[in-house]
Tab-separated table of C-alpha atoms in Angstrom:
chain	number	residue	atom	x	y	z
A	1235	MET	CA	16.081	25.579	-25.234
A	1236	GLU	CA	16.591	24.442	-28.884
A	1237	GLY	CA	19.348	21.617	-28.956
A	1238	ASN	CA	19.449	21.160	-25.549
A	1239	ILE	CA	18.137	17.883	-23.445
A	1240	PHE	CA	15.818	18.651	-20.635
A	1241	ILE	CA	15.577	15.818	-18.152
A	1242	ASN	CA	15.633	13.366	-21.164
A	1243	GLU	CA	14.544	12.942	-24.820
A	1244	ALA	CA	11.100	11.942	-23.718
A	1245	PHE	CA	10.450	14.993	-21.535
A	1246	THR	CA	12.278	17.212	-24.122
A	1247	ASN	CA	10.208	16.185	-27.037
A	1248	SER	CA	7.048	15.640	-25.131
A	1249	ILE	CA	7.027	19.188	-23.541
A	1250	ARG	CA	7.982	20.735	-27.025
A	1251	ASP	CA	5.019	18.917	-28.554
A	1252	TYR	CA	2.561	20.050	-25.807
A	1253	LEU	CA	3.691	23.615	-26.757
A	1254	THR	CA	3.348	23.256	-30.152
A	1255	TYR	CA	-0.058	21.652	-30.461
A	1256	LYS	CA	-2.056	22.591	-27.249
A	1257	ASN	CA	-4.084	24.971	-29.366
A	1258	ASN	CA	-4.925	22.121	-31.777
A	1259	PRO	CA	-5.999	19.484	-29.052
A	1260	SER	CA	-7.199	17.273	-32.003
A	1261	ARG	CA	-3.833	16.334	-33.187
A	1262	GLU	CA	-2.449	12.930	-32.853
A	1263	GLU	CA	0.850	14.325	-31.451
A	1264	PHE	CA	-1.045	16.107	-28.663
A	1265	ASN	CA	-2.778	12.800	-27.626
A	1266	SER	CA	0.464	10.669	-27.575
A	1267	PHE	CA	1.176	8.716	-24.389
A	1268	CYS	CA	4.141	10.772	-23.385
A	1269	VAL	CA	2.450	14.224	-24.080
A	1270	MET	CA	-0.335	12.852	-21.901
A	1271	VAL	CA	1.974	12.463	-19.193
A	1272	ILE	CA	3.043	16.148	-19.578
A	1273	ARG	CA	-0.750	17.137	-19.688
A	1274	THR	CA	-1.227	15.248	-16.673
A	1275	LEU	CA	1.666	16.737	-14.795
A	1276	ILE	CA	0.224	20.094	-15.652
A	1277	GLN	CA	-3.275	19.154	-14.309
A	1278	ILE	CA	-1.447	18.319	-11.000
A	1279	TYR	CA	1.286	21.062	-10.811
A	1280	GLY	CA	0.137	23.765	-12.900
A	1281	GLU	CA	1.326	24.800	-16.351
A	1282	LEU	CA	4.040	27.272	-14.928
A	1283	ASP	CA	5.548	24.590	-12.681
A	1284	ILE	CA	5.961	22.237	-15.799
A	1285	VAL	CA	6.670	24.674	-18.720
A	1286	ASN	CA	8.863	27.485	-17.161
A	1287	PRO	CA	11.788	25.324	-16.057
A	1288	TYR	CA	11.615	23.722	-19.644
A	1289	ARG	CA	12.201	27.138	-21.246
A	1290	THR	CA	14.924	28.044	-18.978
A	1291	ASN	CA	16.408	24.581	-18.960
A	1292	GLY	CA	16.176	24.833	-15.138
A	1293	GLU	CA	16.095	21.058	-14.302
A	1294	ARG	CA	16.577	21.654	-10.625
A	1295	GLY	CA	13.546	23.954	-10.406
A	1296	PHE	CA	11.643	21.528	-12.256
A	1297	LYS	CA	12.300	18.614	-9.868
A	1298	ASP	CA	11.801	20.889	-6.797
A	1299	ASN	CA	8.358	21.656	-8.391
A	1300	LEU	CA	7.372	17.964	-8.491
A	1301	LYS	CA	8.603	17.790	-4.787
A	1302	LYS	CA	6.370	20.147	-3.463
A	1303	PHE	CA	3.666	17.931	-2.432
A	1304	GLY	CA	6.054	15.093	-1.051
A	1305	CYS	CA	7.586	13.118	-3.935
A	1306	SER	CA	11.100	11.926	-3.278
A	1307	GLU	CA	14.253	12.233	-5.254
A	1308	GLU	CA	14.192	8.351	-5.902
A	1309	PHE	CA	10.742	8.331	-6.801
A	1310	LEU	CA	11.089	11.048	-9.446
A	1311	GLU	CA	14.351	9.616	-10.979
A	1312	SER	CA	12.389	6.357	-11.413
A	1313	PHE	CA	9.484	8.125	-13.039
A	1314	PHE	CA	11.774	9.885	-15.532
A	1315	ASN	CA	13.804	6.758	-16.480
A	1316	ASP	CA	10.296	4.742	-16.949
A	1317	VAL	CA	8.785	7.768	-19.254
A	1318	GLN	CA	12.239	7.529	-21.246
A	1319	THR	CA	12.084	3.825	-21.503
A	1320	PHE	CA	8.685	3.887	-22.629
A	1321	TYR	CA	9.356	6.623	-25.325
A	1322	ALA	CA	12.554	4.763	-26.464
A	1323	ASN	CA	10.569	1.561	-26.956
A	1324	GLN	CA	7.127	2.661	-28.389
A	1325	ASP	CA	7.338	-0.548	-31.093
A	1326	ASN	CA	8.194	-2.975	-28.152
A	1327	ASP	CA	5.003	-4.237	-26.694
A	1328	GLU	CA	6.213	-6.164	-23.839
A	1329	ILE	CA	8.108	-3.067	-22.499
A	1330	GLY	CA	4.925	-0.909	-23.314
A	1331	LYS	CA	2.592	-3.074	-21.242
A	1332	GLU	CA	4.923	-3.168	-18.346
A	1333	LEU	CA	5.382	0.631	-18.152
A	1334	PHE	CA	1.804	1.775	-19.443
A	1335	LEU	CA	0.103	1.053	-16.051
A	1336	LYS	CA	3.275	1.815	-13.829
A	1337	ILE	CA	3.677	5.479	-15.194
A	1338	GLN	CA	0.007	6.157	-14.757
A	1339	GLU	CA	0.117	4.781	-11.144
A	1340	ASN	CA	2.890	7.047	-10.536
A	1341	LEU	CA	0.685	10.000	-11.837
A	1342	VAL	CA	-1.971	8.947	-9.638
A	1343	ASP	CA	0.396	8.853	-6.582
A	1344	MET	CA	1.472	12.313	-7.329
A	1345	PHE	CA	-2.191	13.504	-7.710
A	1346	VAL	CA	-2.969	11.937	-4.275
A	1347	LEU	CA	0.033	13.784	-2.656
A	1348	ARG	CA	-1.348	17.025	-3.874
A	1349	LYS	CA	-4.982	16.246	-2.707
A	1350	LYS	CA	-3.386	15.678	0.899
A	1351	HIS	CA	-2.040	19.201	0.880
A	1352	VAL	CA	-4.545	21.461	-0.925
A	1353	LEU	CA	-8.205	21.270	-1.803
A	1354	VAL	CA	-9.102	19.582	-5.204
A	1355	THR	CA	-12.489	20.386	-6.646
A	1356	ASP	CA	-14.686	17.934	-8.095
A	1357	GLU	CA	-14.046	19.599	-11.736
A	1358	GLU	CA	-10.504	19.051	-11.178
A	1359	MET	CA	-11.187	15.465	-10.273
A	1360	GLU	CA	-12.900	14.806	-13.143
A	1361	LYS	CA	-10.255	16.541	-15.406
A	1362	PHE	CA	-7.457	14.346	-13.837
A	1363	LYS	CA	-9.386	11.073	-14.508
A	1364	SER	CA	-10.022	12.175	-18.101
A	1365	LEU	CA	-6.588	12.123	-18.752
A	1366	LEU	CA	-6.071	8.452	-17.528
A	1367	TYR	CA	-6.596	5.632	-20.045
A	1368	THR	CA	-9.966	3.804	-19.453
A	1369	LYS	CA	-12.292	1.765	-21.577
A	1370	ASN	CA	-14.728	4.585	-21.862
A	1371	ASP	CA	-12.172	6.987	-23.293
A	1372	THR	CA	-13.656	8.887	-26.162
A	1373	THR	CA	-10.235	9.947	-27.712
A	1374	PRO	CA	-9.535	7.439	-30.495
A	1375	SER	CA	-5.820	7.477	-29.992
A	1376	LYS	CA	-5.910	7.098	-26.347
A	1377	PHE	CA	-8.724	4.357	-26.578
A	1378	LEU	CA	-6.465	2.217	-29.083
A	1379	LEU	CA	-3.363	2.630	-26.493
A	1380	TYR	CA	-5.666	1.333	-23.665
A	1381	ASN	CA	-7.037	-1.429	-26.018
A	1382	LYS	CA	-3.487	-2.384	-26.677
A	1383	TYR	CA	-2.217	-2.675	-23.331
A	1384	THR	CA	-5.039	-3.092	-20.860
A	1385	PRO	CA	-8.108	-4.198	-22.694
A	1386	ASN	CA	-11.417	-4.375	-20.695
A	1387	ASP	CA	-9.391	-3.567	-17.478
A	1388	ASP	CA	-9.878	-0.324	-15.538
A	1389	THR	CA	-7.173	-1.387	-13.010
A	1390	ILE	CA	-6.018	2.498	-13.257
A	1391	LEU	CA	-9.328	3.798	-11.924
A	1392	HIS	CA	-9.435	0.921	-9.217
A	1393	TYR	CA	-5.853	2.095	-8.135
A	1394	LEU	CA	-7.066	5.745	-8.030
A	1395	SER	CA	-10.323	4.869	-5.863
A	1396	SER	CA	-8.301	2.936	-3.411
A	1397	LYS	CA	-5.538	5.570	-2.904
A	1398	LEU	CA	-8.385	8.029	-2.233
A	1399	TYR	CA	-10.071	5.934	0.277
A	1400	GLU	CA	-6.867	5.413	2.024
A	1401	ILE	CA	-6.579	9.307	2.390
A	1402	ALA	CA	-10.245	9.889	3.217
A	1403	HIS	CA	-10.004	7.232	5.981
A	1404	ASP	CA	-6.308	8.412	7.229
A	1405	PHE	CA	-5.416	4.847	7.464
A	1406	THR	CA	-2.118	4.169	9.599
A	1407	PHE	CA	-0.366	1.016	9.553
A	1408	ASN	CA	1.879	0.169	12.756
A	1409	VAL	CA	5.055	-1.840	12.300
A	1410	TYR	CA	4.506	-5.385	13.602
A	1411	LYS	CA	6.553	-6.262	16.659
A	1412	ASP	CA	7.437	-9.993	16.678
A	1413	VAL	CA	7.699	-10.034	20.371
A	1414	THR	CA	4.075	-9.849	21.019
A	1415	LEU	CA	2.085	-12.537	22.266
A	1416	SER	CA	-1.446	-13.482	20.825
A	1417	ALA	CA	-4.303	-11.099	21.389
A	1418	ASP	CA	-5.975	-13.767	23.559
A	1419	ALA	CA	-3.188	-14.030	25.795
A	1420	TYR	CA	-3.307	-10.585	26.856
A	1421	GLN	CA	-7.195	-10.483	27.122
A	1422	LEU	CA	-7.335	-13.578	29.360
A	1423	ALA	CA	-4.512	-12.027	31.519
A	1424	GLY	CA	-6.485	-8.859	31.777
A	1425	TYR	CA	-4.625	-6.601	29.338
A	1426	ASN	CA	-5.743	-4.613	26.373
A	1427	ALA	CA	-4.252	-6.207	23.154
A	1428	VAL	CA	-4.296	-3.202	21.047
A	1429	GLU	CA	-2.780	-0.811	23.637
A	1430	VAL	CA	-0.093	-3.632	24.526
A	1431	MET	CA	0.881	-4.030	20.851
A	1432	ASN	CA	1.299	-0.022	20.552
A	1433	MET	CA	3.740	0.044	23.222
A	1434	LYS	CA	7.536	0.075	23.377
A	1435	GLU	CA	9.245	-3.127	22.842
A	1436	GLU	CA	10.887	-3.235	26.459
A	1437	ASP	CA	7.262	-2.641	27.940
A	1438	ILE	CA	5.824	-5.361	25.896
A	1439	LEU	CA	8.302	-7.670	27.232
A	1440	ASN	CA	7.513	-6.654	30.688
A	1441	ILE	CA	3.687	-7.291	30.218
A	1442	ASN	CA	4.660	-10.758	28.632
A	1443	ASN	CA	6.542	-11.815	31.845
A	1444	LYS	CA	3.323	-10.937	33.700
A	1445	VAL	CA	1.025	-12.965	31.161
A	1446	TYR	CA	3.420	-15.964	31.627
A	1447	HIS	CA	3.052	-15.609	35.387
A	1448	PHE	CA	-0.386	-15.342	35.197
A	1449	PHE	CA	-0.638	-18.813	33.548
A	1450	ARG	CA	2.017	-19.688	36.019
A	1451	ILE	CA	4.631	-20.744	33.410
A	1452	LYS	CA	7.977	-20.852	34.211
A	1453	ASP	CA	10.675	-18.132	33.101
A	1454	ASN	CA	13.045	-21.103	32.160
A	1455	ASP	CA	10.491	-23.141	30.190
A	1456	ILE	CA	12.040	-23.289	26.651
A	1457	ASN	CA	8.569	-23.935	25.167
A	1458	LYS	CA	7.066	-21.024	26.849
A	1459	ARG	CA	4.693	-20.166	23.666
A	1460	GLY	CA	3.716	-23.511	23.177
A	1461	ARG	CA	2.833	-23.848	26.930
A	1462	LEU	CA	0.882	-20.545	26.576
A	1463	GLU	CA	-1.225	-21.797	23.567
A	1464	GLU	CA	-2.086	-24.765	25.353
A	1465	ALA	CA	-3.515	-22.863	28.360
A	1466	ILE	CA	-5.235	-20.387	26.196
A	1467	ARG	CA	-7.047	-23.372	24.181
A	1468	TYR	CA	-8.169	-24.684	27.398
A	1469	TYR	CA	-9.543	-21.460	28.850
A	1470	LYS	CA	-11.237	-20.911	25.709
A	1471	LYS	CA	-13.052	-24.395	25.595
A	1472	TYR	CA	-13.181	-24.888	29.506
A	1473	GLY	CA	-13.345	-21.461	30.965
A	1474	ASN	CA	-12.077	-21.088	34.462
A	1475	THR	CA	-13.763	-24.115	35.914
A	1476	ILE	CA	-11.712	-26.668	38.118
A	1477	THR	CA	-8.825	-24.108	37.613
A	1478	SER	CA	-5.435	-24.042	39.162
A	1479	GLY	CA	-4.774	-20.605	37.620
A	1480	ASN	CA	-2.592	-22.341	35.049
A	1481	GLY	CA	-4.287	-23.359	31.906
A	1482	TYR	CA	-1.767	-25.920	31.013
A	1483	VAL	CA	-1.870	-27.477	34.451
A	1484	ASP	CA	-5.552	-27.113	34.324
A	1485	LEU	CA	-5.595	-29.372	31.095
A	1486	LEU	CA	-3.589	-31.962	33.017
A	1487	LEU	CA	-5.761	-31.946	35.859
A	1488	LEU	CA	-8.848	-32.385	33.964
A	1489	LEU	CA	-7.188	-35.396	31.986
A	1490	SER	CA	-6.081	-36.845	35.356
A	1491	ILE	CA	-9.886	-36.761	36.412
A	1492	ILE	CA	-11.114	-38.146	33.276
A	1493	ALA	CA	-8.668	-40.973	33.714
A	1494	THR	CA	-9.621	-41.582	37.461
A	1495	THR	CA	-13.451	-41.473	36.444
A	1496	LEU	CA	-12.932	-44.164	33.836
A	1497	MET	CA	-10.930	-46.443	36.175
A	1498	LEU	CA	-13.597	-46.292	38.945
A	1499	ILE	CA	-16.186	-47.341	36.264
A	1500	THR	CA	-14.003	-50.208	35.186
A	1501	LEU	CA	-13.569	-51.447	38.812
A	1502	ILE	CA	-17.225	-51.252	39.502
A	1503	PHE	CA	-18.039	-53.055	36.316
A	1504	ILE	CA	-15.848	-55.815	37.132
A	1505	LYS	CA	-17.086	-56.071	40.575
A	1506	LEU	CA	-20.651	-56.378	39.227
């Protein structure tokens, strides 16, 4: 491996320093940011998956090991480039601040992918957290770097907590369909809005036509959605009293009744 570049200069030198100083963990080299990245990867994937490919110069095997919980090729290439950029610009505070948190977030993403696939013990969770940079860090060199780039800010722990919360509650996000009408429109017409929004687009369009017909809005009306919203506002305010079955028409009917009443009051007043 001597003289060869493994992945990039940052990974080559950082894995080398890890192996050199792992039996002397108080050394500053063992606690540099890029070595901490390697130590965190080892915590996620295991030492063999990280060190063996380095020793055999097996880059393909290294990347495959990092993909085993679901990381994409694009994610890994971006991650490798960010670590190298940080390593090559350690005197540039602007670049350091930009990548310090991003690289740690990538490590959190890898850890969370692992947790989705295999059991993670409380001890492993605490060990992983201890490798992140936080305001309670007891390692002097780590705390100095934390204080330099994210003073009094535990954003990375909040990021980890949010990711763990997501997988614990099995969140799924449906793609928004711009053909859907408002939830009120479906409910007033007797449909379950959530069920409709999870239908195929052609089925939603079919339901939409039935909703428009329910409110007696013509198919060729160029302002169908506007008419529908007016009808909904009427129903929400007045219910189904004095109704023709069409909220928009009902609104006009109500205004007509009010106008007629006012006219009668005026005529009576004049007569008196």
